[in-house]
Coordinates of C-alpha atoms in Angstrom, one line a residue:
Chain F
M1 CA 67.1 -50.9 -0.8
D2 CA 70.1 -50.8 -3.0
I3 CA 69.9 -52.2 -6.6
D4 CA 73.0 -54.4 -6.5
T5 CA 70.6 -56.3 -4.1
I6 CA 68.0 -56.2 -6.2
R7 CA 70.2 -57.5 -9.0
R8 CA 71.4 -60.5 -6.9
W9 CA 67.9 -61.5 -6.1
A10 CA 66.8 -61.3 -9.7
E11 CA 70.0 -64.0 -10.5
A12 CA 68.4 -66.2 -7.5
A13 CA 65.1 -66.2 -9.3
R14 CA 66.8 -67.3 -12.6
L15 CA 65.6 -63.6 -14.2
E16 CA 69.4 -62.4 -14.3
H17 CA 73.0 -63.6 -15.5
R18 CA 75.9 -63.9 -13.3
P19 CA 77.5 -61.1 -13.3
E20 CA 80.3 -62.3 -15.6
A21 CA 77.9 -62.7 -18.5
R22 CA 75.8 -60.2 -19.7
R23 CA 73.2 -58.2 -17.7
L24 CA 69.3 -58.6 -18.6
W25 CA 67.8 -56.5 -15.8
T26 CA 68.2 -52.6 -17.0
E27 CA 69.0 -49.9 -14.5
R28 CA 65.5 -48.8 -14.6
A29 CA 63.8 -52.1 -14.1
L30 CA 65.5 -52.5 -10.6
H31 CA 65.1 -49.0 -9.8
K32 CA 61.6 -49.6 -10.4
A33 CA 61.3 -52.9 -8.3
A34 CA 63.6 -51.0 -5.2
A35 CA 60.7 -48.4 -5.3
A36 CA 57.8 -51.3 -5.3
L37 CA 59.6 -53.0 -2.2
E38 CA 59.9 -50.0 -0.7
S39 CA 56.3 -48.5 -0.8
V40 CA 55.1 -52.0 0.1
L41 CA 57.4 -51.9 3.0
A42 CA 56.2 -48.5 4.2
L43 CA 52.5 -49.4 4.2
R44 CA 53.4 -51.7 7.3
P45 CA 51.5 -50.3 10.5
A46 CA 54.0 -49.1 13.5
S47 CA 51.9 -51.8 15.8
A48 CA 53.4 -54.6 13.5
A49 CA 56.7 -53.5 14.8
T50 CA 56.8 -56.0 17.7
E51 CA 59.3 -58.2 19.9
G52 CA 58.4 -60.6 17.3
D53 CA 60.3 -58.9 14.9
A54 CA 63.7 -59.4 16.7
R55 CA 62.9 -63.3 17.2
D56 CA 62.8 -63.2 13.6
A57 CA 65.2 -61.8 13.0
R58 CA 67.6 -63.4 14.9
A59 CA 65.7 -66.4 13.6
S60 CA 66.6 -66.1 10.3
A61 CA 70.5 -64.5 11.1
P62 CA 73.4 -66.6 9.9
R63 CA 73.6 -69.9 12.2
P64 CA 77.0 -69.1 14.7
E65 CA 79.9 -71.2 13.3
A66 CA 80.4 -74.5 15.3
T67 CA 84.2 -74.5 16.8
E68 CA 86.5 -77.6 16.4
A69 CA 85.5 -78.8 19.8
D70 CA 82.2 -78.5 18.8
R71 CA 82.4 -80.3 16.0
A72 CA 84.7 -83.2 17.7
T73 CA 82.3 -83.9 19.9
G74 CA 79.1 -83.3 17.5
E75 CA 77.8 -80.4 19.9
V76 CA 75.6 -77.6 18.7
D77 CA 73.8 -75.0 19.4
R78 CA 70.7 -75.1 16.9
P79 CA 68.7 -72.7 18.7
D80 CA 66.3 -71.8 15.0
E81 CA 65.0 -74.9 15.4
A82 CA 63.2 -74.9 18.9
P83 CA 59.5 -74.3 18.7
P84 CA 58.7 -70.5 19.4
S85 CA 56.9 -71.6 22.5
M86 CA 60.2 -72.5 24.4
P87 CA 61.6 -70.1 26.7
V88 CA 64.7 -67.8 25.3
D89 CA 67.2 -65.5 27.0
Q90 CA 67.8 -62.5 26.4
D91 CA 70.0 -62.6 23.2
G92 CA 67.6 -65.4 22.0
Y93 CA 69.1 -68.2 22.6
L94 CA 67.1 -71.4 24.0
R95 CA 67.9 -71.7 28.4
V96 CA 68.3 -75.5 27.5
P97 CA 70.7 -78.0 28.2
R98 CA 72.7 -78.5 24.7
V99 CA 72.0 -81.5 22.5
R100 CA 74.0 -84.2 22.1
R101 CA 74.3 -85.8 19.0
S102 CA 76.2 -88.8 18.1
A103 CA 78.4 -88.7 15.5
Chain B
M1 CA 19.0 -63.3 -35.5
S2 CA 23.0 -63.2 -35.2
D3 CA 22.8 -59.0 -35.3
R4 CA 20.6 -58.7 -32.3
A5 CA 22.0 -58.3 -28.6
P6 CA 22.6 -61.5 -26.6
P7 CA 20.4 -61.8 -23.6
S8 CA 21.6 -59.9 -20.9
G9 CA 21.3 -62.9 -18.1
I10 CA 21.1 -66.8 -18.2
A11 CA 17.5 -66.4 -17.1
E12 CA 16.6 -64.0 -20.5
A13 CA 18.8 -66.7 -22.3
S14 CA 17.2 -70.0 -21.2
A15 CA 13.9 -68.2 -21.7
A16 CA 14.8 -67.3 -25.7
L17 CA 16.5 -70.9 -26.2
R18 CA 13.1 -72.7 -24.6
D19 CA 11.0 -70.5 -27.1
G20 CA 12.8 -71.2 -30.3
M21 CA 15.8 -69.9 -30.7
S22 CA 18.9 -72.0 -31.3
A23 CA 21.8 -72.4 -29.2
E24 CA 24.1 -72.4 -32.4
T25 CA 22.1 -68.6 -33.2
L26 CA 22.9 -67.6 -29.3
L27 CA 26.6 -68.6 -30.0
A28 CA 26.8 -67.0 -33.5
S29 CA 25.8 -64.0 -32.0
C30 CA 28.6 -63.8 -29.3
L31 CA 31.1 -64.9 -32.3
R32 CA 30.4 -62.2 -34.1
R33 CA 30.9 -59.3 -31.1
I34 CA 33.6 -61.0 -30.2
S35 CA 35.0 -60.9 -33.7
T36 CA 34.7 -56.9 -34.0
E37 CA 37.9 -56.6 -31.6
R38 CA 35.8 -53.4 -30.4
F39 CA 37.4 -53.5 -26.8
G40 CA 40.4 -54.7 -27.9
R41 CA 41.5 -58.2 -27.5
T42 CA 39.2 -59.4 -25.1
V43 CA 39.4 -62.7 -25.7
L44 CA 43.0 -64.7 -26.2
A45 CA 41.5 -68.0 -27.6
V46 CA 37.9 -68.9 -29.3
D47 CA 37.2 -72.3 -29.3
D48 CA 35.2 -72.3 -33.0
A49 CA 34.9 -76.2 -33.1
G50 CA 34.3 -77.3 -29.4
A51 CA 31.8 -74.6 -28.9
H52 CA 29.8 -75.0 -32.2
E53 CA 29.8 -78.9 -31.3
A54 CA 28.7 -78.4 -27.9
A55 CA 25.7 -75.9 -29.2
A56 CA 24.4 -78.0 -31.6
A57 CA 24.8 -80.9 -29.4
S58 CA 22.6 -78.9 -26.6
D59 CA 20.3 -78.0 -29.8
Q60 CA 19.9 -81.6 -30.5
R61 CA 19.1 -82.4 -26.9
R62 CA 16.3 -79.8 -26.9
R63 CA 14.8 -81.5 -30.1
D64 CA 15.0 -84.6 -28.7
K65 CA 13.3 -83.7 -25.7
K66 CA 16.4 -85.1 -23.5
R67 CA 17.1 -84.2 -19.6
L68 CA 18.9 -80.4 -20.5
G69 CA 21.6 -79.2 -17.7
P70 CA 21.3 -75.9 -15.9
L71 CA 23.0 -73.7 -18.6
D72 CA 22.7 -76.1 -21.3
G73 CA 23.0 -73.9 -24.6
I74 CA 24.5 -71.0 -22.5
P75 CA 27.6 -69.3 -24.0
I76 CA 30.6 -68.8 -21.2
L77 CA 33.9 -67.3 -21.6
V78 CA 36.4 -68.9 -19.3
K79 CA 39.5 -66.5 -17.7
D80 CA 42.5 -67.9 -19.5
I81 CA 44.2 -69.1 -16.3
F82 CA 41.9 -72.3 -16.6
A83 CA 43.0 -75.4 -17.8
A84 CA 40.7 -76.4 -20.7
R85 CA 41.5 -79.6 -22.7
K86 CA 43.1 -79.0 -26.0
L87 CA 42.7 -75.5 -26.0
P88 CA 45.3 -72.6 -25.6
T89 CA 45.9 -71.5 -21.8
T90 CA 48.6 -69.0 -21.9
A91 CA 47.7 -67.0 -18.1
G92 CA 48.2 -64.0 -20.3
S93 CA 52.1 -64.8 -20.8
R94 CA 54.3 -65.3 -23.6
L95 CA 56.0 -68.3 -21.5
L96 CA 52.8 -70.6 -22.0
E97 CA 52.1 -69.3 -25.4
D98 CA 52.0 -72.9 -26.8
Y99 CA 50.8 -74.7 -23.5
R100 CA 47.6 -76.8 -24.5
P101 CA 46.6 -78.9 -21.9
G102 CA 45.1 -82.6 -21.9
Y103 CA 42.4 -82.0 -19.4
D104 CA 40.1 -79.5 -17.9
A105 CA 40.2 -77.3 -14.8
T106 CA 37.5 -78.5 -12.3
V107 CA 35.3 -75.3 -12.7
V108 CA 35.7 -75.7 -17.0
H109 CA 34.4 -80.0 -16.5
R110 CA 31.8 -78.9 -14.3
L111 CA 30.2 -76.1 -16.7
R112 CA 30.4 -78.6 -19.5
Q113 CA 28.9 -81.0 -17.7
A114 CA 25.9 -78.2 -16.6
G115 CA 25.7 -77.9 -20.8
A116 CA 27.9 -74.3 -21.2
V117 CA 29.0 -73.8 -24.2
I118 CA 32.6 -72.7 -23.4
V119 CA 33.3 -70.4 -25.9
G120 CA 36.6 -69.6 -25.3
K121 CA 40.0 -68.3 -23.2
A122 CA 39.4 -64.5 -21.9
N123 CA 42.1 -62.2 -21.9
L124 CA 44.0 -61.2 -18.6
D125 CA 46.8 -59.6 -17.0
E126 CA 49.6 -61.8 -16.8
F127 CA 49.7 -65.0 -14.4
A128 CA 46.5 -62.7 -12.8
M129 CA 49.0 -59.8 -11.5
G130 CA 48.6 -56.5 -12.9
S131 CA 45.1 -55.3 -11.6
S132 CA 44.8 -52.8 -14.5
G133 CA 43.7 -55.0 -18.0
E134 CA 47.3 -53.5 -19.6
H135 CA 49.7 -56.1 -18.5
S136 CA 48.6 -59.2 -21.0
A137 CA 51.4 -60.1 -23.2
F138 CA 48.9 -60.4 -26.0
G139 CA 47.6 -56.6 -25.4
P140 CA 45.4 -54.4 -23.5
V141 CA 41.8 -54.2 -22.8
Q142 CA 39.4 -51.2 -23.5
N143 CA 36.5 -50.1 -20.7
P144 CA 33.5 -49.5 -23.0
W145 CA 33.0 -47.0 -20.6
G146 CA 35.0 -44.9 -22.5
G147 CA 37.6 -42.0 -21.8
G148 CA 40.9 -43.8 -22.1
L149 CA 39.9 -45.8 -19.0
I150 CA 41.4 -49.2 -17.8
P151 CA 38.8 -51.9 -17.3
G152 CA 40.4 -53.0 -14.0
G153 CA 42.3 -56.8 -13.5
S154 CA 43.5 -59.0 -13.7
S155 CA 40.1 -60.3 -15.2
S156 CA 39.8 -57.1 -17.6
G157 CA 38.9 -59.6 -20.9
S158 CA 36.1 -61.1 -18.4
A159 CA 34.3 -57.8 -17.2
V160 CA 34.8 -56.4 -20.5
S161 CA 33.7 -59.1 -22.6
V162 CA 30.4 -59.9 -20.4
L163 CA 29.3 -56.3 -20.4
A164 CA 29.4 -56.0 -24.1
G165 CA 27.7 -58.9 -25.2
E166 CA 30.5 -61.4 -26.2
C167 CA 29.2 -64.2 -23.7
V168 CA 26.2 -64.3 -21.3
A169 CA 28.4 -65.0 -18.1
G170 CA 32.5 -65.5 -17.1
I171 CA 34.2 -67.3 -14.9
A172 CA 37.3 -65.5 -13.4
S173 CA 39.8 -65.7 -10.7
D174 CA 40.4 -63.5 -7.9
T175 CA 43.7 -63.5 -5.7
G176 CA 43.7 -59.8 -4.3
G177 CA 40.5 -58.1 -6.1
S178 CA 41.0 -59.7 -9.9
I179 CA 36.8 -60.7 -10.0
R180 CA 35.8 -57.5 -7.9
Q181 CA 38.0 -54.9 -9.0
P182 CA 36.8 -55.2 -13.0
S183 CA 33.9 -55.9 -12.6
A184 CA 33.4 -52.5 -10.4
L185 CA 35.3 -50.3 -13.1
C186 CA 32.8 -52.3 -15.8
G187 CA 29.6 -52.4 -14.2
V188 CA 28.7 -55.5 -13.7
Y189 CA 28.3 -58.1 -11.0
G190 CA 31.5 -60.4 -9.8
L191 CA 31.6 -63.2 -6.7
R192 CA 34.8 -64.0 -5.1
P193 CA 33.7 -67.0 -3.3
S194 CA 35.3 -67.9 -0.2
Y195 CA 38.5 -70.0 0.4
G196 CA 38.0 -73.4 -0.2
R197 CA 34.4 -73.0 -1.8
V198 CA 35.4 -73.8 -5.4
S199 CA 38.0 -76.1 -6.6
R200 CA 41.4 -74.7 -7.9
A201 CA 42.4 -77.8 -9.8
G202 CA 43.4 -76.9 -13.3
L203 CA 43.3 -72.7 -12.3
I204 CA 47.1 -71.6 -12.6
A205 CA 48.8 -70.3 -9.4
H206 CA 49.2 -66.9 -8.3
A207 CA 49.1 -67.3 -4.3
S208 CA 47.7 -70.6 -3.5
S209 CA 46.6 -69.3 -0.3
M210 CA 44.1 -66.8 -1.6
D211 CA 43.6 -68.0 -5.5
Q212 CA 39.7 -68.5 -5.8
A213 CA 37.6 -69.3 -9.2
G214 CA 33.9 -67.0 -9.1
P215 CA 31.6 -65.9 -11.4
I216 CA 30.8 -62.3 -13.9
A217 CA 28.0 -61.6 -14.7
R218 CA 25.5 -58.6 -15.8
R219 CA 22.7 -60.2 -13.4
A220 CA 22.8 -60.5 -9.9
A221 CA 20.8 -64.3 -10.2
D222 CA 23.4 -65.6 -12.6
L223 CA 25.8 -65.2 -10.2
R224 CA 24.0 -67.9 -8.2
W225 CA 23.2 -69.8 -11.1
I226 CA 26.6 -70.8 -12.0
F227 CA 28.1 -70.4 -8.4
D228 CA 25.7 -73.5 -7.4
I229 CA 27.3 -75.4 -10.5
I230 CA 31.0 -74.8 -9.7
Q231 CA 31.3 -74.8 -6.1
G232 CA 31.4 -77.9 -3.7
P233 CA 34.0 -80.6 -2.6
D234 CA 37.2 -81.7 -5.4
P235 CA 39.0 -84.8 -4.8
R236 CA 41.5 -82.9 -6.9
D237 CA 41.9 -79.9 -4.4
P238 CA 42.1 -80.9 -0.8
G239 CA 41.9 -77.5 0.0
T240 CA 38.1 -77.4 -0.8
R241 CA 35.4 -77.8 1.7
A242 CA 31.7 -78.4 1.7
A243 CA 29.5 -75.6 2.9
P244 CA 28.1 -74.3 5.9
R245 CA 24.0 -75.3 6.3
P246 CA 22.8 -71.7 5.6
P247 CA 21.8 -69.8 8.6
G248 CA 17.9 -69.6 9.3
G249 CA 15.5 -67.0 10.1
T250 CA 13.3 -64.7 8.5
A251 CA 14.7 -61.1 10.2
P252 CA 17.0 -58.7 8.0
L253 CA 20.3 -59.1 7.4
R254 CA 22.3 -56.3 9.2
V255 CA 24.7 -55.0 7.2
G256 CA 27.3 -52.8 8.8
L257 CA 28.7 -49.7 6.7
A258 CA 32.6 -48.8 6.7
D259 CA 31.8 -45.2 6.1
P260 CA 34.5 -44.3 9.0
C261 CA 37.0 -45.4 6.9
V262 CA 36.0 -43.9 3.4
T263 CA 38.5 -40.9 2.8
T264 CA 37.7 -40.1 -1.4
E265 CA 34.1 -38.9 -2.8
D266 CA 33.5 -41.7 -5.1
E267 CA 33.9 -44.3 -1.9
Y268 CA 31.7 -42.1 0.1
E269 CA 29.0 -42.0 -2.8
A270 CA 29.1 -45.9 -3.0
L271 CA 28.1 -45.9 0.4
R272 CA 25.8 -43.7 0.2
R273 CA 23.9 -45.4 -2.7
F274 CA 23.8 -48.7 -0.6
D275 CA 22.3 -47.2 2.4
E276 CA 19.7 -45.1 0.4
R277 CA 18.3 -48.4 -2.0
W278 CA 18.9 -50.6 0.8
P279 CA 15.7 -51.3 3.1
H280 CA 16.9 -51.8 6.3
P281 CA 18.5 -50.0 9.0
T282 CA 22.5 -49.7 8.5
A283 CA 25.3 -49.4 11.4
A284 CA 28.6 -47.5 10.8
C285 CA 31.2 -50.2 11.2
T286 CA 35.6 -49.9 11.1
A287 CA 37.1 -52.2 8.5
P288 CA 40.4 -53.8 8.7
D289 CA 43.0 -51.4 8.6
A290 CA 43.7 -51.1 4.5
E291 CA 46.9 -50.2 4.6
A292 CA 47.9 -53.0 6.8
C293 CA 46.0 -55.3 4.5
R294 CA 47.9 -54.4 1.4
F295 CA 51.5 -54.5 3.5
A296 CA 50.5 -58.1 4.1
Y297 CA 49.1 -59.3 0.6
Y298 CA 51.6 -57.8 -1.2
V299 CA 54.0 -59.3 1.0
L300 CA 52.6 -62.7 1.2
A301 CA 51.5 -63.2 -2.6
A302 CA 54.9 -61.8 -4.3
V303 CA 56.4 -65.2 -1.8
E304 CA 53.9 -67.1 -2.9
A305 CA 53.8 -66.1 -6.8
A306 CA 57.7 -66.1 -6.5
S307 CA 57.6 -69.9 -5.4
N308 CA 54.4 -71.1 -7.7
L309 CA 56.6 -69.6 -11.0
A310 CA 59.8 -71.2 -9.7
R311 CA 58.2 -74.4 -11.6
F312 CA 58.6 -72.1 -15.1
D313 CA 62.2 -72.8 -16.5
G314 CA 61.4 -73.4 -19.8
L315 CA 62.2 -76.6 -19.7
R316 CA 59.5 -79.0 -17.4
F317 CA 57.2 -76.4 -18.0
G318 CA 57.0 -73.2 -20.2
R319 CA 58.0 -72.2 -24.0
G320 CA 62.1 -72.6 -23.7
A321 CA 64.7 -71.4 -25.0
P322 CA 68.1 -71.4 -26.6
G323 CA 71.0 -71.2 -24.2
K324 CA 74.8 -72.7 -24.2
S325 CA 73.9 -74.5 -20.8
F326 CA 70.5 -75.4 -18.9
D327 CA 71.2 -72.2 -16.4
D328 CA 71.7 -70.1 -19.6
A329 CA 68.6 -71.2 -21.4
C330 CA 66.1 -71.4 -18.1
I331 CA 67.6 -67.4 -17.4
R332 CA 66.8 -67.0 -20.8
A333 CA 63.4 -68.7 -21.2
R334 CA 62.3 -66.4 -18.0
F335 CA 63.7 -63.2 -18.8
E336 CA 61.8 -63.3 -22.5
G337 CA 58.5 -65.1 -21.2
F338 CA 58.0 -63.3 -18.3
G339 CA 56.3 -59.7 -18.4
A340 CA 57.6 -56.7 -16.3
E341 CA 55.4 -56.8 -14.0
V342 CA 55.3 -60.6 -12.8
Q343 CA 59.3 -60.3 -12.7
R344 CA 59.0 -57.7 -10.6
R345 CA 57.0 -59.4 -8.0
I346 CA 59.1 -62.7 -8.7
V347 CA 61.9 -61.0 -7.8
L348 CA 60.8 -59.4 -4.6
G349 CA 59.0 -62.2 -3.4
T350 CA 62.5 -63.9 -3.9
G351 CA 63.8 -61.2 -1.5
L352 CA 61.3 -61.0 0.8
A353 CA 62.0 -65.1 1.3
S354 CA 65.4 -65.3 1.3
D355 CA 67.2 -61.9 2.8
P356 CA 68.0 -62.3 5.9
T357 CA 67.2 -58.6 6.7
L358 CA 63.6 -58.6 5.3
R359 CA 62.2 -62.2 6.8
P360 CA 60.6 -60.3 9.9
H361 CA 58.5 -58.2 7.0
L362 CA 57.2 -61.6 6.1
A363 CA 56.6 -63.1 9.7
A364 CA 55.1 -59.8 10.4
A365 CA 52.6 -60.2 7.2
G366 CA 51.8 -63.6 8.7
R367 CA 50.8 -62.4 12.2
L368 CA 48.8 -59.2 10.7
R369 CA 46.8 -61.8 8.3
E370 CA 46.0 -63.4 11.7
D371 CA 45.0 -59.8 13.3
I372 CA 42.8 -59.1 9.9
R373 CA 41.1 -62.4 10.4
A374 CA 40.2 -61.6 13.8
A375 CA 39.2 -57.8 12.7
Y376 CA 36.8 -59.8 10.9
A377 CA 35.6 -62.1 13.3
R378 CA 34.6 -59.3 15.8
I379 CA 32.8 -57.6 12.7
F380 CA 31.3 -60.6 11.9
S381 CA 29.6 -60.9 15.6
A382 CA 28.0 -57.6 15.4
V383 CA 26.8 -57.4 11.9
D384 CA 25.7 -59.7 8.9
L385 CA 28.0 -58.4 6.1
L386 CA 30.0 -55.4 6.3
C387 CA 29.4 -52.9 3.4
T388 CA 33.0 -51.5 1.5
P389 CA 33.6 -49.3 -1.7
T390 CA 34.9 -51.6 -4.3
V391 CA 37.5 -49.4 -5.3
S392 CA 38.6 -45.6 -4.3
A393 CA 37.8 -44.2 -7.7
T394 CA 35.3 -44.6 -11.1
G395 CA 38.1 -44.4 -13.4
Y396 CA 42.0 -44.8 -13.6
P397 CA 43.8 -43.6 -17.1
F398 CA 46.1 -46.2 -18.6
G399 CA 49.7 -46.5 -17.4
V400 CA 48.7 -46.2 -14.0
G401 CA 51.7 -47.5 -12.2
A402 CA 54.1 -47.3 -14.9
E403 CA 56.2 -44.9 -13.3
A404 CA 55.6 -45.7 -9.6
P405 CA 54.5 -49.4 -9.0
D406 CA 52.8 -48.4 -5.7
A407 CA 49.9 -46.8 -7.6
L408 CA 48.8 -49.6 -8.9
Y409 CA 49.2 -51.9 -6.1
A410 CA 46.8 -49.4 -4.6
L411 CA 44.3 -50.3 -6.5
D412 CA 43.3 -53.0 -4.8
A413 CA 42.7 -50.9 -1.1
W414 CA 39.5 -52.2 -0.4
T415 CA 40.0 -55.8 -2.3
V416 CA 42.3 -57.4 -0.5
G417 CA 41.6 -57.7 2.8
P418 CA 38.3 -60.6 2.3
S419 CA 41.1 -62.4 0.6
L420 CA 43.9 -62.7 3.3
A421 CA 40.8 -63.5 5.5
G422 CA 39.5 -66.5 3.0
L423 CA 36.0 -64.4 3.0
P424 CA 33.4 -64.5 0.3
A425 CA 33.0 -61.3 -1.4
L426 CA 31.0 -59.7 -3.8
H427 CA 30.7 -56.3 -6.4
V428 CA 27.2 -55.0 -6.8
P429 CA 26.6 -52.2 -9.2
L430 CA 25.1 -49.1 -8.1
G431 CA 24.3 -47.2 -11.3
T432 CA 26.8 -44.3 -12.7
V433 CA 28.1 -40.8 -11.5
T434 CA 29.4 -38.3 -14.1
T435 CA 33.1 -37.4 -13.4
K436 CA 36.0 -36.4 -15.1
A437 CA 38.6 -39.3 -15.1
G438 CA 41.1 -39.8 -17.6
S439 CA 41.3 -37.5 -20.7
G440 CA 38.5 -35.9 -22.1
A441 CA 35.0 -34.4 -20.9
P442 CA 33.3 -35.5 -17.6
S443 CA 31.2 -38.8 -18.7
A444 CA 29.4 -41.3 -16.8
R445 CA 31.2 -44.0 -14.8
P446 CA 29.9 -46.9 -13.1
I447 CA 30.0 -47.2 -9.1
G448 CA 28.9 -49.5 -6.6
V449 CA 30.1 -51.4 -3.2
Q450 CA 31.5 -54.9 -2.1
L451 CA 29.9 -56.8 0.3
I452 CA 31.7 -59.3 2.4
A453 CA 30.6 -62.3 4.6
P454 CA 31.7 -64.2 7.0
W455 CA 33.2 -68.0 5.4
G456 CA 30.8 -69.5 3.4
Q457 CA 27.9 -67.5 3.7
E458 CA 27.7 -66.4 -0.3
S459 CA 23.8 -66.9 -0.1
R460 CA 24.0 -63.6 2.5
L461 CA 26.3 -61.4 0.0
L462 CA 23.7 -63.0 -3.2
H463 CA 20.3 -62.1 -1.1
V464 CA 21.2 -59.0 -0.9
A465 CA 22.8 -58.6 -4.3
E466 CA 19.1 -60.5 -5.9
A467 CA 17.5 -58.1 -3.5
L468 CA 19.0 -54.6 -4.4
E469 CA 19.0 -55.6 -8.1
A470 CA 15.1 -56.1 -7.8
I471 CA 14.6 -52.5 -6.7
Q472 CA 16.7 -50.5 -9.1
G473 CA 16.9 -53.1 -12.1
P474 CA 20.1 -54.4 -14.2
P475 CA 23.1 -52.4 -14.1
P476 CA 23.1 -49.5 -17.1
L477 CA 24.9 -50.2 -20.1
P478 CA 27.6 -47.7 -21.2
P479 CA 26.7 -45.5 -24.6
A480 CA 29.1 -47.2 -26.8
L481 CA 26.4 -50.1 -26.5

């Protein structure tokens, strides 16, 4: 895990000032946090890497941008709001008709 | 009288009070020991006025032959993570240095109702994170067994105070092993009750799905005594549940030994001793994978801690800091108020919860937690109790994890499993071993095991602990005492 990412998390956690202001977290603290994270993630058993991971990754990926046409009709895909038991295609999107929402 | 060692347990203390010792005298002997700070800052705040008032009231009740509570006149120390009315409640953090709650945690309230004398607040690793007793903002606690070894944590002050006679018993909290692990490294009894058996109202949250309050004591019977008082549903904590009816029957409990899973000499010796002293047959049993448990625990606990500690912004909660704007003041309050270990866990929890590349790990930790619960259910379909080591080694030097945090996190290897599954677990001391750990010559260290039971079956754990104590006597004291 690169330390710039850790610094962004520290900013998100309100423990670190934004880049334009002074820095609070030292390089050493950032490296220790990165090492701690890597050591914890390394404990994850191989058997826990299942197809669930791919689904979780897709669910947490940024939502596709709606097109102008979608916005005009109020028609958008919302695959990450579906319950996990619903059927999904090979890309992880629901095989259900698009939801038509009122504007 | 105040130069005498305080009684080693509640039964002995109650007998002394019945025989004429005053609660004031008993309290004075505890306060004298606390004041020496022989083992570091075990106690963060003494409730001088409140404790003397409670002791005097107990003596008056006894003189007036009024009805006495089950803990009447007994000095108890409370870990400084429980709210206690008008007393400092810091959670071992600078951020809460000035906090004085206006109410008692349910656990503290129930102890007071039972007649206990609340002596003060015991030191701890900041916000119950740390596992070693060296992460309090107010200084470390020393292990009375010497050798420059850590007392364990996070309930370092509670375990050392109980061992050193600074109180008769202690109330602590356990998220991933904070009662059991210091109990093991100090050689006292410690019970983590089932999740939901004891109210968390007034307990400053670390990881809410695992936090639980329980007793630490030098005598096995004291755990039952205190547990019976603090357990039970509480309208202030909707997560509390009533106890199931204890299983009947007179057949000996079937104990499974996790010996296929041990790897160190101390782990092996702990299980061997249990097997030798427990008077009934045992069976070999595989415990849930320790690495999987640690992965799930540290991912889930970090995310919960980051969420729980977000409220401490120096404005609504916690000591404030000056700043040019709200954001500036908040960041400074949190950066200056939280210690390094707490900050690290908050940052990791924030990353695990928010970074899309890490979210699968969080989901995997949740799935693993279900697998771990299922693994325990399979174990308890074959045996009544599971016996594992509590710690991997009998001593760790100060500075563990100073360079590599994973060494610190490894201290919880055996204790996080029951926490994830919400199961009750108890540390039983089994004498000492002579080993070389840390600096200096080989010396005696306490050794013992962890017993784990199905949800709500604390009575099984307490039965085994009491039976073993009847066989082997009370746990030994270190040479320094």
